[in-house]
Amino acid sequence: EADIYQTPRYLVIGTGKKITLECSQTMGHDKMYWYQQDPGMELHLIHYSYGVNSTEKGDLSSESTVSRIRTEHFPLTLESARPSHTSQYLCASSEHRGRNRTSVSGTQYFGPGTRLLVL
Amino acid sequence: GNSVTQMEGPVTLSEEAFLTINCTYTATGYPSLFWYVQYPGEGLQLLLKATKADDKGSNKGFEATYRKETTSFHLEKGSVQVSDSAVYFCALTPLGGSQGNLIFGKGTKLSVKP
């Protein structure tokens, strides 16, 4: 069973507030990801990280930012929340065997998600 | 580019019915293929995967075979249960890709009625 945690599970917050969504994994995985899942269920990669001090933007542009100071921790921050940020946010992690790998990428393990509602 | 197309839902079946969820992909080379499942209120879980042509992934009664000639990875189960109600995502990882990120289909919602 995967050991990846997200807090809070649910968050209702007013417009303009700063929020941080927490994600932690205890599997020692190098690579971590943030996805945004819209009500139609489609997943959009918004950020990922190869390891400590590495952060990359994903396929979908996002106003959020991330940091990776420790291997196990990959928090996502919204400086000023807006109603358009209302969504479910999923964190994931995987093993990573090198930036220019030719072998198969590792399976991604997902956290339970944070459901965010911005009023 | 790389992409995944899966059948649109929702799919509604009676218990013990046969399930097929179609998935086709576009990719260069030989990607790895995955099916993930998302139960209500939860994150995604890996259901099964296949890493090369003609491989069959299987788990919990679900199966999918990697078909290079038809670029498909259809999910099947012979007899569904109410507990299989969930959203199913087909995904691929391009082999040799520098990012190694998953490319997901849009998901298919399955509802199984008693």
PDB file of C-alpha atoms in Angstrom:
ATOM      1  CA  GLU A   1       0.000   0.000   0.000  1.00  0.00           C
ATOM      2  CA  ALA A   2       1.264   3.428  -0.965  1.00  0.00           C
ATOM      3  CA  ASP A   3       2.241   5.828   1.798  1.00  0.00           C
ATOM      4  CA  ILE A   4       1.426   9.235   0.453  1.00  0.00           C
ATOM      5  CA  TYR A   5      -0.581  11.741   2.421  1.00  0.00           C
ATOM      6  CA  GLN A   6      -2.378  14.955   1.673  1.00  0.00           C
ATOM      7  CA  THR A   7      -3.783  17.544   4.041  1.00  0.00           C
ATOM      8  CA  PRO A   8      -6.274  18.978   4.345  1.00  0.00           C
ATOM      9  CA  ARG A   9      -8.736  16.629   2.643  1.00  0.00           C
ATOM     10  CA  TYR A  10     -11.310  19.400   2.291  1.00  0.00           C
ATOM     11  CA  LEU A  11     -10.848  23.156   2.403  1.00  0.00           C
ATOM     12  CA  VAL A  12     -13.379  25.980   2.045  1.00  0.00           C
ATOM     13  CA  ILE A  13     -11.787  29.392   1.904  1.00  0.00           C
ATOM     14  CA  GLY A  14     -12.568  32.961   0.882  1.00  0.00           C
ATOM     15  CA  THR A  15     -11.233  34.783  -2.147  1.00  0.00           C
ATOM     16  CA  GLY A  16      -7.823  36.398  -1.675  1.00  0.00           C
ATOM     17  CA  LYS A  17      -6.585  34.052   1.041  1.00  0.00           C
ATOM     18  CA  LYS A  18      -3.216  32.369   0.848  1.00  0.00           C
ATOM     19  CA  ILE A  19      -3.339  28.594   1.128  1.00  0.00           C
ATOM     20  CA  THR A  20      -0.848  25.743   1.186  1.00  0.00           C
ATOM     21  CA  LEU A  21      -1.800  22.185   0.308  1.00  0.00           C
ATOM     22  CA  GLU A  22       0.477  19.643   1.939  1.00  0.00           C
ATOM     23  CA  CYS A  23       1.763  16.436   0.387  1.00  0.00           C
ATOM     24  CA  SER A  24       4.151  13.969   2.006  1.00  0.00           C
ATOM     25  CA  GLN A  25       5.379  10.519   1.047  1.00  0.00           C
ATOM     26  CA  THR A  26       7.379   8.015   3.053  1.00  0.00           C
ATOM     27  CA  MET A  27       8.513   5.809   0.184  1.00  0.00           C
ATOM     28  CA  GLY A  28      11.720   7.709  -0.564  1.00  0.00           C
ATOM     29  CA  HIS A  29      10.547   8.476  -4.082  1.00  0.00           C
ATOM     30  CA  ASP A  30      12.514  11.058  -6.010  1.00  0.00           C
ATOM     31  CA  LYS A  31       9.777  12.252  -8.294  1.00  0.00           C
ATOM     32  CA  MET A  32       6.602  13.980  -7.173  1.00  0.00           C
ATOM     33  CA  TYR A  33       3.675  15.500  -9.032  1.00  0.00           C
ATOM     34  CA  TRP A  34       0.648  17.726  -8.583  1.00  0.00           C
ATOM     35  CA  TYR A  35      -2.472  17.229 -10.670  1.00  0.00           C
ATOM     36  CA  GLN A  36      -5.620  19.311 -10.893  1.00  0.00           C
ATOM     37  CA  GLN A  37      -8.776  17.306 -11.491  1.00  0.00           C
ATOM     38  CA  ASP A  38     -11.769  19.136 -12.876  1.00  0.00           C
ATOM     39  CA  PRO A  39     -15.399  18.167 -12.212  1.00  0.00           C
ATOM     40  CA  GLY A  40     -15.434  16.274 -15.499  1.00  0.00           C
ATOM     41  CA  MET A  41     -12.754  14.026 -13.971  1.00  0.00           C
ATOM     42  CA  GLU A  42      -9.985  14.913 -16.431  1.00  0.00           C
ATOM     43  CA  LEU A  43      -6.524  15.137 -14.862  1.00  0.00           C
ATOM     44  CA  HIS A  44      -4.127  17.953 -15.642  1.00  0.00           C
ATOM     45  CA  LEU A  45      -0.467  17.908 -14.576  1.00  0.00           C
ATOM     46  CA  ILE A  46       0.375  21.309 -13.084  1.00  0.00           C
ATOM     47  CA  HIS A  47       3.753  20.744 -11.381  1.00  0.00           C
ATOM     48  CA  TYR A  48       6.375  18.058 -10.919  1.00  0.00           C
ATOM     49  CA  SER A  49       9.744  17.627  -9.316  1.00  0.00           C
ATOM     50  CA  TYR A  50      12.674  15.291  -9.987  1.00  0.00           C
ATOM     51  CA  GLY A  51      14.037  15.695  -6.480  1.00  0.00           C
ATOM     52  CA  VAL A  52      15.203  18.196  -3.885  1.00  0.00           C
ATOM     53  CA  ASN A  53      15.458  21.748  -5.271  1.00  0.00           C
ATOM     54  CA  SER A  54      13.888  20.687  -8.570  1.00  0.00           C
ATOM     55  CA  THR A  55      10.501  22.019  -9.699  1.00  0.00           C
ATOM     56  CA  GLU A  56       8.993  22.026 -13.187  1.00  0.00           C
ATOM     57  CA  LYS A  57       5.765  23.320 -14.659  1.00  0.00           C
ATOM     58  CA  GLY A  58       3.366  20.771 -16.063  1.00  0.00           C
ATOM     59  CA  ASP A  59       1.103  20.733 -19.073  1.00  0.00           C
ATOM     60  CA  LEU A  60      -1.555  23.031 -17.617  1.00  0.00           C
ATOM     61  CA  SER A  61      -0.608  26.559 -16.658  1.00  0.00           C
ATOM     62  CA  SER A  62      -1.328  27.219 -13.004  1.00  0.00           C
ATOM     63  CA  GLU A  63      -1.073  30.235 -10.721  1.00  0.00           C
ATOM     64  CA  SER A  64       0.096  27.961  -7.930  1.00  0.00           C
ATOM     65  CA  THR A  65       3.712  27.453  -6.907  1.00  0.00           C
ATOM     66  CA  VAL A  66       5.541  24.488  -5.401  1.00  0.00           C
ATOM     67  CA  SER A  67       8.719  23.846  -3.480  1.00  0.00           C
ATOM     68  CA  ARG A  68      10.847  20.774  -2.797  1.00  0.00           C
ATOM     69  CA  ILE A  69      13.144  21.360   0.143  1.00  0.00           C
ATOM     70  CA  ARG A  70      12.939  17.793   1.409  1.00  0.00           C
ATOM     71  CA  THR A  71      12.566  14.581  -0.551  1.00  0.00           C
ATOM     72  CA  GLU A  72       9.404  13.563   1.239  1.00  0.00           C
ATOM     73  CA  HIS A  73       7.579  16.875   1.120  1.00  0.00           C
ATOM     74  CA  PHE A  74       6.078  18.711  -1.897  1.00  0.00           C
ATOM     75  CA  PRO A  75       3.696  21.502  -0.831  1.00  0.00           C
ATOM     76  CA  LEU A  76       1.597  23.542  -3.255  1.00  0.00           C
ATOM     77  CA  THR A  77       0.814  27.192  -2.513  1.00  0.00           C
ATOM     78  CA  LEU A  78      -1.775  29.607  -3.847  1.00  0.00           C
ATOM     79  CA  GLU A  79      -0.842  33.174  -2.869  1.00  0.00           C
ATOM     80  CA  SER A  80      -4.323  34.557  -3.505  1.00  0.00           C
ATOM     81  CA  ALA A  81      -7.122  32.050  -3.956  1.00  0.00           C
ATOM     82  CA  ARG A  82      -9.885  32.718  -6.463  1.00  0.00           C
ATOM     83  CA  PRO A  83     -13.127  30.868  -7.288  1.00  0.00           C
ATOM     84  CA  SER A  84     -11.494  29.621 -10.511  1.00  0.00           C
ATOM     85  CA  HIS A  85      -9.090  27.631  -8.306  1.00  0.00           C
ATOM     86  CA  THR A  86     -11.952  25.500  -7.029  1.00  0.00           C
ATOM     87  CA  SER A  87     -10.999  21.941  -7.907  1.00  0.00           C
ATOM     88  CA  GLN A  88      -9.610  18.701  -6.574  1.00  0.00           C
ATOM     89  CA  TYR A  89      -5.811  18.581  -6.245  1.00  0.00           C
ATOM     90  CA  LEU A  90      -4.033  15.223  -6.343  1.00  0.00           C
ATOM     91  CA  CYS A  91      -0.438  14.619  -5.329  1.00  0.00           C
ATOM     92  CA  ALA A  92       1.556  11.632  -6.576  1.00  0.00           C
ATOM     93  CA  SER A  93       5.059  10.205  -6.375  1.00  0.00           C
ATOM     94  CA  SER A  94       7.174   7.671  -8.243  1.00  0.00           C
ATOM     95  CA  GLU A  95      10.655   6.265  -8.380  1.00  0.00           C
ATOM     96  CA  HIS A  96      12.909   7.996 -10.856  1.00  0.00           C
ATOM     97  CA  ARG A  97      16.012   6.405 -12.260  1.00  0.00           C
ATOM     98  CA  GLY A  98      17.669   9.365 -13.922  1.00  0.00           C
ATOM     99  CA  ARG A  99      16.753  12.365 -15.970  1.00  0.00           C
ATOM    100  CA  ASN A 100      17.669  10.785 -19.335  1.00  0.00           C
ATOM    101  CA  ARG A 101      16.365   7.368 -18.563  1.00  0.00           C
ATOM    102  CA  THR A 102      15.620   4.796 -21.212  1.00  0.00           C
ATOM    103  CA  SER A 103      14.055   2.260 -18.872  1.00  0.00           C
ATOM    104  CA  VAL A 104      10.399   2.194 -17.954  1.00  0.00           C
ATOM    105  CA  SER A 105       9.172   4.944 -15.698  1.00  0.00           C
ATOM    106  CA  GLY A 106       7.978   3.934 -12.261  1.00  0.00           C
ATOM    107  CA  THR A 107       4.360   3.548 -11.297  1.00  0.00           C
ATOM    108  CA  GLN A 108       2.848   6.674  -9.803  1.00  0.00           C
ATOM    109  CA  TYR A 109       1.279   6.433  -6.338  1.00  0.00           C
ATOM    110  CA  PHE A 110      -1.458   8.913  -5.538  1.00  0.00           C
ATOM    111  CA  GLY A 111      -2.584  10.583  -2.362  1.00  0.00           C
ATOM    112  CA  PRO A 112      -6.286  10.836  -1.449  1.00  0.00           C
ATOM    113  CA  GLY A 113      -6.600  14.376  -2.788  1.00  0.00           C
ATOM    114  CA  THR A 114      -7.571  17.791  -1.432  1.00  0.00           C
ATOM    115  CA  ARG A 115     -10.939  19.140  -2.468  1.00  0.00           C
ATOM    116  CA  LEU A 116     -10.706  22.948  -2.529  1.00  0.00           C
ATOM    117  CA  LEU A 117     -13.669  25.324  -2.665  1.00  0.00           C
ATOM    118  CA  VAL A 118     -12.976  29.037  -2.993  1.00  0.00           C
ATOM    119  CA  LEU A 119     -15.931  31.274  -2.285  1.00  0.00           C
TER     120      LEU A 119
ATOM    121  CA  GLY B   1       2.527  13.761 -30.018  1.00  0.00           C
ATOM    122  CA  ASN B   2       1.522  11.301 -27.343  1.00  0.00           C
ATOM    123  CA  SER B   3      -2.141  10.930 -26.431  1.00  0.00           C
ATOM    124  CA  VAL B   4      -4.687   8.529 -24.972  1.00  0.00           C
ATOM    125  CA  THR B   5      -8.299   8.205 -26.069  1.00  0.00           C
ATOM    126  CA  GLN B   6     -10.779   6.208 -24.034  1.00  0.00           C
ATOM    127  CA  MET B   7     -14.476   5.651 -24.441  1.00  0.00           C
ATOM    128  CA  GLU B   8     -16.709   8.256 -22.937  1.00  0.00           C
ATOM    129  CA  GLY B   9     -18.989   7.351 -20.103  1.00  0.00           C
ATOM    130  CA  PRO B  10     -20.849   7.023 -18.066  1.00  0.00           C
ATOM    131  CA  VAL B  11     -21.163   3.273 -18.425  1.00  0.00           C
ATOM    132  CA  THR B  12     -23.965   1.628 -16.458  1.00  0.00           C
ATOM    133  CA  LEU B  13     -24.069  -2.139 -16.073  1.00  0.00           C
ATOM    134  CA  SER B  14     -25.934  -4.685 -14.017  1.00  0.00           C
ATOM    135  CA  GLU B  15     -24.030  -6.842 -11.569  1.00  0.00           C
ATOM    136  CA  GLU B  16     -22.311  -9.837 -13.207  1.00  0.00           C
ATOM    137  CA  ALA B  17     -22.333  -8.200 -16.661  1.00  0.00           C
ATOM    138  CA  PHE B  18     -19.266  -8.205 -18.901  1.00  0.00           C
ATOM    139  CA  LEU B  19     -17.249  -4.995 -18.992  1.00  0.00           C
ATOM    140  CA  THR B  20     -15.168  -3.515 -21.776  1.00  0.00           C
ATOM    141  CA  ILE B  21     -13.706  -0.021 -21.643  1.00  0.00           C
ATOM    142  CA  ASN B  22     -11.898   0.857 -24.841  1.00  0.00           C
ATOM    143  CA  CYS B  23      -8.562   2.658 -24.833  1.00  0.00           C
ATOM    144  CA  THR B  24      -6.382   3.561 -27.806  1.00  0.00           C
ATOM    145  CA  TYR B  25      -3.165   5.497 -27.806  1.00  0.00           C
ATOM    146  CA  THR B  26      -0.829   7.485 -30.002  1.00  0.00           C
ATOM    147  CA  ALA B  27       2.851   7.357 -29.134  1.00  0.00           C
ATOM    148  CA  THR B  28       6.258   7.017 -30.685  1.00  0.00           C
ATOM    149  CA  GLY B  29       8.187   3.892 -29.882  1.00  0.00           C
ATOM    150  CA  TYR B  30       6.988   1.475 -27.244  1.00  0.00           C
ATOM    151  CA  PRO B  31       5.256   3.192 -24.348  1.00  0.00           C
ATOM    152  CA  SER B  32       4.248   1.530 -21.105  1.00  0.00           C
ATOM    153  CA  LEU B  33       0.483   1.346 -20.630  1.00  0.00           C
ATOM    154  CA  PHE B  34      -1.546   1.591 -17.441  1.00  0.00           C
ATOM    155  CA  TRP B  35      -5.064   1.438 -16.095  1.00  0.00           C
ATOM    156  CA  TYR B  36      -5.749   3.439 -12.945  1.00  0.00           C
ATOM    157  CA  VAL B  37      -8.982   3.352 -10.915  1.00  0.00           C
ATOM    158  CA  GLN B  38     -10.440   6.118  -8.755  1.00  0.00           C
ATOM    159  CA  TYR B  39     -13.058   5.101  -6.204  1.00  0.00           C
ATOM    160  CA  PRO B  40     -15.433   7.808  -4.919  1.00  0.00           C
ATOM    161  CA  GLY B  41     -13.686  10.300  -2.669  1.00  0.00           C
ATOM    162  CA  GLU B  42     -10.250   8.797  -3.161  1.00  0.00           C
ATOM    163  CA  GLY B  43      -7.106   9.292  -5.207  1.00  0.00           C
ATOM    164  CA  LEU B  44      -6.062   7.107  -8.106  1.00  0.00           C
ATOM    165  CA  GLN B  45      -4.771   3.553  -7.633  1.00  0.00           C
ATOM    166  CA  LEU B  46      -2.844   1.512 -10.146  1.00  0.00           C
ATOM    167  CA  LEU B  47      -5.098  -1.296 -11.379  1.00  0.00           C
ATOM    168  CA  LEU B  48      -2.774  -2.976 -13.881  1.00  0.00           C
ATOM    169  CA  LYS B  49      -0.015  -2.241 -16.353  1.00  0.00           C
ATOM    170  CA  ALA B  50       1.833  -3.661 -19.355  1.00  0.00           C
ATOM    171  CA  THR B  51       5.291  -2.695 -20.497  1.00  0.00           C
ATOM    172  CA  LYS B  52       5.667  -4.309 -23.923  1.00  0.00           C
ATOM    173  CA  ALA B  53       3.627  -5.553 -26.860  1.00  0.00           C
ATOM    174  CA  ASP B  54       1.421  -8.597 -26.215  1.00  0.00           C
ATOM    175  CA  ASP B  55       1.862  -8.301 -22.457  1.00  0.00           C
ATOM    176  CA  LYS B  56      -1.325  -8.866 -20.489  1.00  0.00           C
ATOM    177  CA  GLY B  57      -1.837  -6.971 -17.256  1.00  0.00           C
ATOM    178  CA  SER B  58      -4.307  -8.402 -14.755  1.00  0.00           C
ATOM    179  CA  ASN B  59      -5.567  -7.622 -11.274  1.00  0.00           C
ATOM    180  CA  LYS B  60      -8.790  -8.133  -9.298  1.00  0.00           C
ATOM    181  CA  GLY B  61     -10.404  -9.918 -12.250  1.00  0.00           C
ATOM    182  CA  PHE B  62      -9.595  -7.087 -14.671  1.00  0.00           C
ATOM    183  CA  GLU B  63      -7.415  -7.693 -17.716  1.00  0.00           C
ATOM    184  CA  ALA B  64      -5.921  -5.640 -20.527  1.00  0.00           C
ATOM    185  CA  THR B  65      -3.627  -6.707 -23.349  1.00  0.00           C
ATOM    186  CA  TYR B  66      -1.061  -4.412 -24.962  1.00  0.00           C
ATOM    187  CA  ARG B  67      -1.865  -4.524 -28.702  1.00  0.00           C
ATOM    188  CA  LYS B  68       0.809  -2.784 -30.711  1.00  0.00           C
ATOM    189  CA  GLU B  69      -0.855  -3.496 -34.080  1.00  0.00           C
ATOM    190  CA  THR B  70      -4.086  -1.759 -33.072  1.00  0.00           C
ATOM    191  CA  THR B  71      -2.463   0.662 -30.550  1.00  0.00           C
ATOM    192  CA  SER B  72      -5.018  -0.425 -27.984  1.00  0.00           C
ATOM    193  CA  PHE B  73      -5.174  -1.421 -24.320  1.00  0.00           C
ATOM    194  CA  HIS B  74      -8.829  -2.247 -23.674  1.00  0.00           C
ATOM    195  CA  LEU B  75      -9.903  -3.029 -20.125  1.00  0.00           C
ATOM    196  CA  GLU B  76     -12.126  -6.080 -19.578  1.00  0.00           C
ATOM    197  CA  LYS B  77     -13.767  -7.892 -16.707  1.00  0.00           C
ATOM    198  CA  GLY B  78     -15.952 -10.934 -17.057  1.00  0.00           C
ATOM    199  CA  SER B  79     -18.369 -10.258 -14.200  1.00  0.00           C
ATOM    200  CA  VAL B  80     -18.567  -6.835 -12.585  1.00  0.00           C
ATOM    201  CA  GLN B  81     -19.617  -6.173  -9.009  1.00  0.00           C
ATOM    202  CA  VAL B  82     -21.233  -3.157  -7.381  1.00  0.00           C
ATOM    203  CA  SER B  83     -17.876  -2.497  -5.695  1.00  0.00           C
ATOM    204  CA  ASP B  84     -16.294  -1.936  -9.132  1.00  0.00           C
ATOM    205  CA  SER B  85     -18.210   1.329  -9.490  1.00  0.00           C
ATOM    206  CA  ALA B  86     -15.497   3.928 -10.001  1.00  0.00           C
ATOM    207  CA  VAL B  87     -13.773   6.059 -12.604  1.00  0.00           C
ATOM    208  CA  TYR B  88     -11.217   4.259 -14.770  1.00  0.00           C
ATOM    209  CA  PHE B  89      -8.276   6.030 -16.421  1.00  0.00           C
ATOM    210  CA  CYS B  90      -6.113   4.683 -19.208  1.00  0.00           C
ATOM    211  CA  ALA B  91      -2.590   6.161 -19.292  1.00  0.00           C
ATOM    212  CA  LEU B  92       0.788   5.822 -20.965  1.00  0.00           C
ATOM    213  CA  THR B  93       4.373   6.707 -20.277  1.00  0.00           C
ATOM    214  CA  PRO B  94       6.459   7.269 -23.393  1.00  0.00           C
ATOM    215  CA  LEU B  95       9.523   5.030 -23.368  1.00  0.00           C
ATOM    216  CA  GLY B  96      12.711   7.040 -23.151  1.00  0.00           C
ATOM    217  CA  GLY B  97      10.897  10.266 -22.523  1.00  0.00           C
ATOM    218  CA  SER B  98      12.999  12.692 -20.526  1.00  0.00           C
ATOM    219  CA  GLN B  99      10.101  13.577 -18.289  1.00  0.00           C
ATOM    220  CA  GLY B 100       8.672  10.123 -17.663  1.00  0.00           C
ATOM    221  CA  ASN B 101       5.307  11.679 -16.957  1.00  0.00           C
ATOM    222  CA  LEU B 102       2.002   9.872 -17.342  1.00  0.00           C
ATOM    223  CA  ILE B 103      -0.389  10.920 -20.098  1.00  0.00           C
ATOM    224  CA  PHE B 104      -3.966  10.185 -19.046  1.00  0.00           C
ATOM    225  CA  GLY B 105      -7.187   9.638 -20.932  1.00  0.00           C
ATOM    226  CA  LYS B 106     -10.202  11.622 -19.783  1.00  0.00           C
ATOM    227  CA  GLY B 107     -11.594   8.837 -17.617  1.00  0.00           C
ATOM    228  CA  THR B 108     -14.653   6.596 -17.887  1.00  0.00           C
ATOM    229  CA  LYS B 109     -17.161   6.469 -15.066  1.00  0.00           C
ATOM    230  CA  LEU B 110     -18.583   3.011 -14.386  1.00  0.00           C
ATOM    231  CA  SER B 111     -21.736   2.453 -12.349  1.00  0.00           C
ATOM    232  CA  VAL B 112     -22.742  -1.108 -11.487  1.00  0.00           C
ATOM    233  CA  LYS B 113     -26.322  -1.673 -10.312  1.00  0.00           C
ATOM    234  CA  PRO B 114     -27.355  -4.594  -8.101  1.00  0.00           C
TER     235      PRO B 114
END
